[in-house]
mmCIF file of C-alpha atoms and ligand atoms in Angstrom:
data_model
loop_
_atom_site.group_PDB
_atom_site.id
_atom_site.type_symbol
_atom_site.label_atom_id
_atom_site.label_comp_id
_atom_site.label_asym_id
_atom_site.label_seq_id
_atom_site.Cartn_x
_atom_site.Cartn_y
_atom_site.Cartn_z
ATOM 1 C CA MET A 138 -5.900 33.625 -26.732
ATOM 2 C CA GLN A 139 -5.277 30.511 -24.531
ATOM 3 C CA SER A 140 -4.635 31.216 -20.667
ATOM 4 C CA LYS A 141 -0.686 29.937 -19.840
ATOM 5 C CA ASP A 142 -0.411 27.708 -16.819
ATOM 6 C CA HIS A 143 1.139 29.594 -13.996
ATOM 7 C CA ILE A 144 -0.828 27.629 -11.513
ATOM 8 C CA PHE A 145 2.253 26.384 -9.225
ATOM 9 C CA ALA A 146 4.925 29.296 -9.921
ATOM 10 C CA ALA A 147 4.374 31.184 -6.594
ATOM 11 C CA PRO A 148 5.491 29.014 -3.521
ATOM 12 C CA ILE A 149 2.217 27.899 -1.924
ATOM 13 C CA ALA A 150 2.687 27.864 1.908
ATOM 14 C CA GLN A 151 -0.338 24.974 1.972
ATOM 15 C CA LEU A 152 -0.021 23.213 -0.940
ATOM 16 C CA GLY A 153 -3.146 20.847 -1.163
ATOM 17 C CA ASP A 154 -4.326 17.873 -3.744
ATOM 18 C CA PHE A 155 -4.580 18.740 -6.759
ATOM 19 C CA CYS A 156 -7.603 18.959 -8.023
ATOM 20 C CA PHE A 157 -9.661 19.908 -11.765
ATOM 21 C CA ASP A 158 -11.111 23.189 -10.299
ATOM 22 C CA GLN A 159 -12.044 26.348 -11.930
ATOM 23 C CA LYS A 160 -8.382 27.547 -11.838
ATOM 24 C CA VAL A 161 -7.091 24.424 -13.840
ATOM 25 C CA ALA A 162 -10.255 24.129 -16.239
ATOM 26 C CA GLU A 163 -9.135 27.937 -17.560
ATOM 27 C CA VAL A 164 -5.269 26.850 -18.467
ATOM 28 C CA PHE A 165 -5.620 23.344 -19.262
ATOM 29 C CA PRO A 166 -4.943 23.187 -22.860
ATOM 30 C CA ASP A 167 -1.810 24.528 -22.070
ATOM 31 C CA MET A 168 -1.012 22.536 -18.790
ATOM 32 C CA ILE A 169 -1.718 19.610 -20.480
ATOM 33 C CA LYS A 170 0.397 20.221 -23.732
ATOM 34 C CA ARG A 171 3.754 21.436 -21.459
ATOM 35 C CA SER A 172 3.018 18.315 -19.118
ATOM 36 C CA VAL A 173 2.253 15.384 -21.212
ATOM 37 C CA PRO A 174 5.038 13.969 -23.507
ATOM 38 C CA GLY A 175 3.289 12.641 -26.667
ATOM 39 C CA TYR A 176 -0.179 14.555 -25.659
ATOM 40 C CA SER A 177 -1.284 15.775 -29.372
ATOM 41 C CA ASN A 178 0.168 12.688 -30.884
ATOM 42 C CA ILE A 179 -2.302 10.536 -28.908
ATOM 43 C CA ILE A 180 -5.198 12.918 -29.323
ATOM 44 C CA SER A 181 -4.839 12.745 -33.345
ATOM 45 C CA ALA A 182 -4.337 9.064 -33.068
ATOM 46 C CA ILE A 183 -7.512 8.602 -30.997
ATOM 47 C CA GLY A 184 -9.217 10.213 -34.134
ATOM 48 C CA MET A 185 -7.663 7.627 -36.154
ATOM 49 C CA MET A 186 -8.766 4.685 -34.196
ATOM 50 C CA THR A 187 -12.176 6.447 -34.046
ATOM 51 C CA ALA A 188 -12.301 6.115 -37.844
ATOM 52 C CA ARG A 189 -11.518 2.580 -37.759
ATOM 53 C CA PHE A 190 -13.326 0.782 -34.512
ATOM 54 C CA ALA A 191 -16.601 2.911 -34.831
ATOM 55 C CA GLN A 192 -19.668 0.937 -35.534
ATOM 56 C CA PRO A 193 -22.529 2.750 -37.039
ATOM 57 C CA HIS A 194 -25.397 3.307 -34.838
ATOM 58 C CA SER A 195 -23.258 2.665 -31.849
ATOM 59 C CA GLN A 196 -22.233 5.116 -29.012
ATOM 60 C CA LEU A 197 -18.525 6.620 -28.382
ATOM 61 C CA TYR A 198 -17.477 7.410 -24.886
ATOM 62 C CA ASP A 199 -15.091 10.033 -23.529
ATOM 63 C CA LEU A 200 -14.509 9.308 -19.911
ATOM 64 C CA GLY A 201 -13.000 12.027 -17.999
ATOM 65 C CA CYS A 202 -13.457 14.294 -20.997
ATOM 66 C CA SER A 203 -11.901 17.578 -19.905
ATOM 67 C CA LEU A 204 -12.418 19.946 -22.383
ATOM 68 C CA GLY A 205 -13.666 17.804 -24.965
ATOM 69 C CA ALA A 206 -10.124 17.360 -26.829
ATOM 70 C CA ALA A 207 -10.518 13.592 -27.489
ATOM 71 C CA THR A 208 -14.310 14.384 -27.822
ATOM 72 C CA GLN A 209 -13.684 16.554 -31.012
ATOM 73 C CA GLU A 210 -11.062 14.575 -32.433
ATOM 74 C CA MET A 211 -13.445 11.530 -32.525
ATOM 75 C CA ARG A 212 -16.460 13.493 -33.987
ATOM 76 C CA ARG A 213 -14.011 15.140 -36.676
ATOM 77 C CA ASN A 214 -12.938 11.349 -37.755
ATOM 78 C CA LEU A 215 -16.272 9.835 -37.382
ATOM 79 C CA THR A 216 -17.957 9.071 -41.044
ATOM 80 C CA GLN A 217 -20.326 6.357 -39.938
ATOM 81 C CA ASP A 218 -24.228 6.821 -39.765
ATOM 82 C CA GLY A 219 -26.356 6.995 -36.746
ATOM 83 C CA CYS A 220 -23.499 7.390 -34.226
ATOM 84 C CA ALA A 221 -23.510 9.370 -30.689
ATOM 85 C CA ILE A 222 -20.714 10.821 -28.478
ATOM 86 C CA ILE A 223 -20.956 10.824 -24.574
ATOM 87 C CA ALA A 224 -18.678 12.812 -23.091
ATOM 88 C CA ILE A 225 -18.156 12.389 -19.159
ATOM 89 C CA ASP A 226 -16.770 14.388 -16.274
ATOM 90 C CA ASN A 227 -17.159 14.832 -12.698
ATOM 91 C CA SER A 228 -15.633 18.597 -12.648
ATOM 92 C CA SER A 229 -18.444 21.450 -13.537
ATOM 93 C CA ALA A 230 -15.584 23.846 -14.249
ATOM 94 C CA MET A 231 -14.312 21.754 -16.990
ATOM 95 C CA LEU A 232 -17.802 20.762 -18.235
ATOM 96 C CA GLU A 233 -18.864 24.559 -18.857
ATOM 97 C CA ARG A 234 -15.546 25.299 -20.880
ATOM 98 C CA ALA A 235 -16.103 21.675 -22.933
ATOM 99 C CA ALA A 236 -19.710 23.000 -23.871
ATOM 100 C CA ASN A 237 -18.045 25.962 -25.092
ATOM 101 C CA HIS A 238 -15.107 24.891 -26.741
ATOM 102 C CA LEU A 239 -17.145 21.990 -28.738
ATOM 103 C CA ALA A 240 -19.800 24.694 -29.926
ATOM 104 C CA ALA A 241 -17.197 26.343 -31.618
ATOM 105 C CA PHE A 242 -16.827 23.532 -34.162
ATOM 106 C CA LYS A 243 -19.276 22.795 -36.807
ATOM 107 C CA SER A 244 -20.674 18.838 -36.565
ATOM 108 C CA ASP A 245 -23.840 16.554 -37.285
ATOM 109 C CA VAL A 246 -22.455 13.957 -34.636
ATOM 110 C CA PRO A 247 -24.832 14.529 -31.721
ATOM 111 C CA VAL A 248 -22.950 14.924 -28.119
ATOM 112 C CA THR A 249 -23.879 14.720 -25.028
ATOM 113 C CA LEU A 250 -21.669 16.689 -22.099
ATOM 114 C CA THR A 251 -22.795 14.711 -18.440
ATOM 115 C CA GLU A 252 -21.462 15.499 -15.356
ATOM 116 C CA ALA A 253 -21.016 12.406 -13.403
ATOM 117 C CA ASP A 254 -18.581 9.760 -11.850
ATOM 118 C CA ILE A 255 -17.536 7.793 -14.594
ATOM 119 C CA CYS A 256 -17.759 4.787 -11.681
ATOM 120 C CA ASP A 257 -21.413 5.562 -11.675
ATOM 121 C CA ILE A 258 -22.815 5.384 -15.474
ATOM 122 C CA GLU A 259 -23.543 2.911 -17.667
ATOM 123 C CA ILE A 260 -21.945 1.757 -20.945
ATOM 124 C CA GLU A 261 -24.290 0.124 -23.642
ATOM 125 C CA ASN A 262 -23.737 -0.486 -27.361
ATOM 126 C CA ALA A 263 -20.073 0.901 -26.850
ATOM 127 C CA SER A 264 -17.686 1.248 -30.197
ATOM 128 C CA VAL A 265 -14.913 3.319 -29.015
ATOM 129 C CA VAL A 266 -14.481 3.797 -25.130
ATOM 130 C CA VAL A 267 -11.465 6.370 -24.446
ATOM 131 C CA LEU A 268 -9.785 6.879 -21.034
ATOM 132 C CA ASN A 269 -7.059 9.543 -21.662
ATOM 133 C CA PHE A 270 -5.318 10.245 -18.901
ATOM 134 C CA THR A 271 -8.562 9.809 -16.379
ATOM 135 C CA LEU A 272 -8.026 6.093 -14.823
ATOM 136 C CA GLN A 273 -5.062 7.523 -13.155
ATOM 137 C CA PHE A 274 -7.242 9.718 -11.152
ATOM 138 C CA ILE A 275 -9.675 6.439 -9.821
ATOM 139 C CA ALA A 276 -8.880 4.987 -6.505
ATOM 140 C CA PRO A 277 -7.094 1.825 -7.565
ATOM 141 C CA ASP A 278 -9.641 -0.383 -5.888
ATOM 142 C CA LYS A 279 -12.162 1.055 -8.159
ATOM 143 C CA ARG A 280 -10.428 0.583 -11.284
ATOM 144 C CA GLU A 281 -10.833 -2.993 -11.902
ATOM 145 C CA ALA A 282 -15.029 -2.766 -11.657
ATOM 146 C CA LEU A 283 -14.977 -0.040 -14.187
ATOM 147 C CA LEU A 284 -12.969 -1.609 -16.735
ATOM 148 C CA LYS A 285 -15.145 -4.651 -16.596
ATOM 149 C CA LYS A 286 -18.199 -2.318 -16.955
ATOM 150 C CA ILE A 287 -16.266 -0.862 -20.018
ATOM 151 C CA TYR A 288 -15.691 -4.140 -21.400
ATOM 152 C CA GLN A 289 -19.223 -5.373 -20.713
ATOM 153 C CA GLY A 290 -20.496 -2.428 -22.331
ATOM 154 C CA LEU A 291 -18.234 -2.547 -25.930
ATOM 155 C CA ASN A 292 -19.692 -4.279 -28.761
ATOM 156 C CA PRO A 293 -18.010 -7.142 -30.325
ATOM 157 C CA GLY A 294 -15.088 -5.625 -32.220
ATOM 158 C CA GLY A 295 -15.024 -2.377 -30.143
ATOM 159 C CA VAL A 296 -12.041 -0.810 -28.943
ATOM 160 C CA LEU A 297 -10.723 1.006 -25.382
ATOM 161 C CA ILE A 298 -7.949 3.512 -25.586
ATOM 162 C CA LEU A 299 -6.084 3.843 -22.292
ATOM 163 C CA SER A 300 -3.961 6.674 -21.865
ATOM 164 C CA GLU A 301 -1.904 6.746 -18.703
ATOM 165 C CA LYS A 302 1.358 7.945 -16.653
ATOM 166 C CA PHE A 303 3.061 5.009 -15.573
ATOM 167 C CA ILE A 304 5.282 3.820 -13.251
ATOM 168 C CA SER A 305 7.953 1.396 -14.219
ATOM 169 C CA ALA A 306 8.705 -1.670 -12.062
ATOM 170 C CA ASP A 307 12.462 -1.307 -12.443
ATOM 171 C CA ASP A 308 13.746 0.941 -10.111
ATOM 172 C CA THR A 309 16.445 2.804 -12.240
ATOM 173 C CA VAL A 310 14.391 2.919 -15.150
ATOM 174 C CA ASN A 311 11.441 4.444 -13.242
ATOM 175 C CA GLN A 312 13.727 7.201 -11.824
ATOM 176 C CA LEU A 313 15.286 7.734 -15.256
ATOM 177 C CA LEU A 314 11.896 8.341 -16.720
ATOM 178 C CA ILE A 315 10.798 10.590 -14.217
ATOM 179 C CA ASP A 316 13.983 12.989 -14.690
ATOM 180 C CA LEU A 317 13.333 13.008 -18.517
ATOM 181 C CA HIS A 318 9.639 13.860 -17.691
ATOM 182 C CA HIS A 319 11.020 16.814 -14.979
ATOM 183 C CA ASP A 320 13.430 17.771 -17.879
ATOM 184 C CA PHE A 321 10.679 17.676 -20.680
ATOM 185 C CA LYS A 322 8.685 20.286 -18.221
ATOM 186 C CA ARG A 323 11.720 22.121 -17.740
ATOM 187 C CA ALA A 324 12.130 22.537 -21.667
ATOM 188 C CA ASN A 325 8.756 23.542 -21.366
ATOM 189 C CA GLY A 326 9.163 26.587 -19.306
ATOM 190 C CA TYR A 327 8.274 25.220 -16.116
ATOM 191 C CA SER A 328 10.559 26.012 -13.278
ATOM 192 C CA GLU A 329 11.864 24.103 -10.614
ATOM 193 C CA LEU A 330 9.793 24.922 -8.139
ATOM 194 C CA GLU A 331 6.376 24.368 -10.608
ATOM 195 C CA VAL A 332 7.673 21.039 -10.896
ATOM 196 C CA SER A 333 8.359 20.501 -7.362
ATOM 197 C CA GLN A 334 5.040 22.116 -5.978
ATOM 198 C CA LYS A 335 2.810 20.000 -8.669
ATOM 199 C CA ARG A 336 4.930 16.509 -8.123
ATOM 200 C CA THR A 337 3.923 17.184 -4.261
ATOM 201 C CA ALA A 338 0.091 18.162 -5.152
ATOM 202 C CA LEU A 339 -0.503 15.155 -7.601
ATOM 203 C CA GLU A 340 1.465 12.507 -5.013
ATOM 204 C CA ASN A 341 -2.331 11.508 -3.222
ATOM 205 C CA VAL A 342 -4.625 11.633 -6.293
ATOM 206 C CA LEU A 343 -2.632 10.310 -9.076
ATOM 207 C CA ARG A 344 -1.723 6.817 -8.514
ATOM 208 C CA PRO A 345 0.038 5.051 -11.490
ATOM 209 C CA ASP A 346 0.364 1.765 -12.091
ATOM 210 C CA THR A 347 2.944 -0.457 -14.064
ATOM 211 C CA PRO A 348 2.236 -0.918 -17.559
ATOM 212 C CA GLU A 349 2.402 -4.795 -16.520
ATOM 213 C CA GLN A 350 -0.482 -3.927 -13.953
ATOM 214 C CA HIS A 351 -2.566 -2.559 -17.048
ATOM 215 C CA LYS A 352 -1.961 -5.510 -18.859
ATOM 216 C CA GLU A 353 -3.233 -8.184 -16.692
ATOM 217 C CA ARG A 354 -6.015 -6.225 -15.107
ATOM 218 C CA LEU A 355 -7.401 -5.335 -18.843
ATOM 219 C CA ALA A 356 -6.686 -9.402 -19.757
ATOM 220 C CA ARG A 357 -8.723 -10.317 -16.401
ATOM 221 C CA VAL A 358 -11.589 -8.290 -17.405
ATOM 222 C CA GLY A 359 -11.809 -10.407 -20.536
ATOM 223 C CA PHE A 360 -9.761 -8.098 -23.242
ATOM 224 C CA ASN A 361 -8.125 -10.683 -25.764
ATOM 225 C CA HIS A 362 -5.962 -8.182 -27.687
ATOM 226 C CA VAL A 363 -4.281 -5.761 -25.151
ATOM 227 C CA ASP A 364 -0.645 -3.437 -26.174
ATOM 228 C CA MET A 365 1.156 -0.326 -25.644
ATOM 229 C CA TRP A 366 0.820 1.635 -29.235
ATOM 230 C CA PHE A 367 2.579 4.416 -27.738
ATOM 231 C CA GLN A 368 5.248 5.582 -25.038
ATOM 232 C CA CYS A 369 7.111 8.751 -24.493
ATOM 233 C CA PHE A 370 9.316 8.544 -21.157
ATOM 234 C CA ASN A 371 6.586 7.759 -18.417
ATOM 235 C CA PHE A 372 3.531 8.850 -20.493
ATOM 236 C CA GLY A 373 1.821 6.432 -22.850
ATOM 237 C CA SER A 374 -1.494 4.993 -24.239
ATOM 238 C CA MET A 375 -2.817 1.274 -24.937
ATOM 239 C CA VAL A 376 -5.003 -0.299 -27.078
ATOM 240 C CA ALA A 377 -7.526 -3.111 -25.812
ATOM 241 C CA ILE A 378 -9.899 -4.910 -28.197
ATOM 242 C CA LYS A 379 -12.959 -6.860 -27.556
ATOM 243 C CA GLN A 380 -12.508 -9.974 -29.915
ATOM 244 C CA VAL A 381 -14.947 -10.299 -32.930
ATOM 245 C CA ALA A 382 -17.669 -12.652 -32.584
ATOM 246 C CA ILE A 383 -16.530 -15.625 -34.861
ATOM 247 C CA LYS A 384 -19.215 -16.264 -37.155
HETATM 248 C C1 SAM B 156 -5.881 14.535 -17.102
HETATM 249 S S1 SAM B 156 -7.661 14.976 -17.446
HETATM 250 C C2 SAM B 156 -8.293 14.622 -18.888
HETATM 251 C C3 SAM B 156 -7.887 15.006 -20.120
HETATM 252 C C4 SAM B 156 -8.869 14.604 -21.196
HETATM 253 N N1 SAM B 156 -9.013 13.321 -21.058
HETATM 254 C C5 SAM B 156 -7.871 14.866 -22.575
HETATM 255 O O1 SAM B 156 -7.844 14.556 -23.303
HETATM 256 O O2 SAM B 156 -7.759 16.182 -22.764
HETATM 257 C C6 SAM B 156 -8.493 13.969 -16.220
HETATM 258 C C7 SAM B 156 -9.836 13.997 -16.031
HETATM 259 O O3 SAM B 156 -10.666 13.255 -15.379
HETATM 260 C C8 SAM B 156 -12.193 13.904 -14.647
HETATM 261 N N2 SAM B 156 -12.115 12.575 -13.806
HETATM 262 C C9 SAM B 156 -11.516 12.134 -12.730
HETATM 263 N N3 SAM B 156 -11.814 11.589 -11.903
HETATM 264 C C10 SAM B 156 -13.167 11.284 -12.202
HETATM 265 C C11 SAM B 156 -14.268 10.785 -12.075
HETATM 266 N N4 SAM B 156 -14.412 9.559 -11.117
HETATM 267 N N5 SAM B 156 -15.042 10.837 -12.725
HETATM 268 C C12 SAM B 156 -15.587 11.627 -13.892
HETATM 269 N N6 SAM B 156 -14.524 12.452 -14.208
HETATM 270 C C13 SAM B 156 -13.466 12.244 -13.922
HETATM 271 C C14 SAM B 156 -11.403 15.389 -14.277
HETATM 272 O O4 SAM B 156 -12.115 16.104 -13.542
HETATM 273 C C15 SAM B 156 -10.219 15.245 -15.439
HETATM 274 O O5 SAM B 156 -10.952 16.331 -16.176
HETATM 275 O O1 PRE B 157 1.998 17.050 -14.741
HETATM 276 C C1 PRE B 157 2.277 16.222 -14.229
HETATM 277 O O2 PRE B 157 3.188 15.583 -13.778
HETATM 278 C C2 PRE B 157 0.990 15.335 -14.436
HETATM 279 O O3 PRE B 157 1.288 14.197 -14.723
HETATM 280 C C3 PRE B 157 0.672 15.367 -15.758
HETATM 281 C C4 PRE B 157 -1.222 15.569 -15.509
HETATM 282 C C5 PRE B 157 -1.538 14.068 -15.916
HETATM 283 O O4 PRE B 157 -0.911 13.201 -16.667
HETATM 284 O O5 PRE B 157 -2.594 13.908 -16.059
HETATM 285 C C6 PRE B 157 -1.386 15.727 -14.705
HETATM 286 C C7 PRE B 157 -2.295 16.668 -13.810
HETATM 287 C C8 PRE B 157 -3.180 17.629 -15.245
HETATM 288 O O6 PRE B 157 -4.098 17.233 -15.543
HETATM 289 C C9 PRE B 157 -2.393 17.265 -16.295
HETATM 290 C C10 PRE B 157 -1.295 16.619 -16.701
#
């Protein structure tokens, strides 16, 4: 049975910053499904892109893997020989649960779960890299170096799938997308108090960029094929492909 997210349901006197602790890990599948429009479509598409982009004898990375939802979908869609998945998160509570979650499925694809800061790890021989709602939690001044490292670690023909919460450069549209997202959360059973307390708790830790900032940064680190493949309100997912070497 999946636990329901009531974390922000009662008034919290001293609202601290949102973090991925035991309490959040326990309710995470319910929280993310009810909070992120399009989440399950994005997970399915990560599987579909894995089927297309995974290269034999390469590594696939799930950076900020939480409970391993994207890892499992990648694993399920892998048909290429000799691949391994490296799933990384810096929350021990998430990783403990990810191990249990992934153990429930049968698969021959090796998965390594590692507790680390994704800014400190090495990326090499990669064909698919997933940042599914993780970059937004990385300090803004560290984002470009992380993306550069991903670009350099990808093999030619490799792909980065980058899903994020966005802000819009147009103030009116920005407010509309935020309002629509809050409508989405209310429609999924969150109260006014839950929406507003979570918003405050996320303020200092989830710092969204505009789609334009993402595209420019991805181009700066070297990606030559970049675009948004999905967007619903202020949430979306981009694809960035490292050009295939000309033979
Ligand atoms: C919104 S969740 C990601 C959801 C997940 N990718 C999925 O598809 O279900 C963000 C995750 O990033 C992790 N995280 C945040 N900063 C990190 C960092 N510097 N290094 C590793 N993991 C990080 C958090 O612990 C959290 O589990
Ligand atoms: O609930 C929100 O407002 C969110 O921004 C959703 C969001 C995210 O985008 O990562 C924030 C934290 C939780 O990890 C799950 C989802």
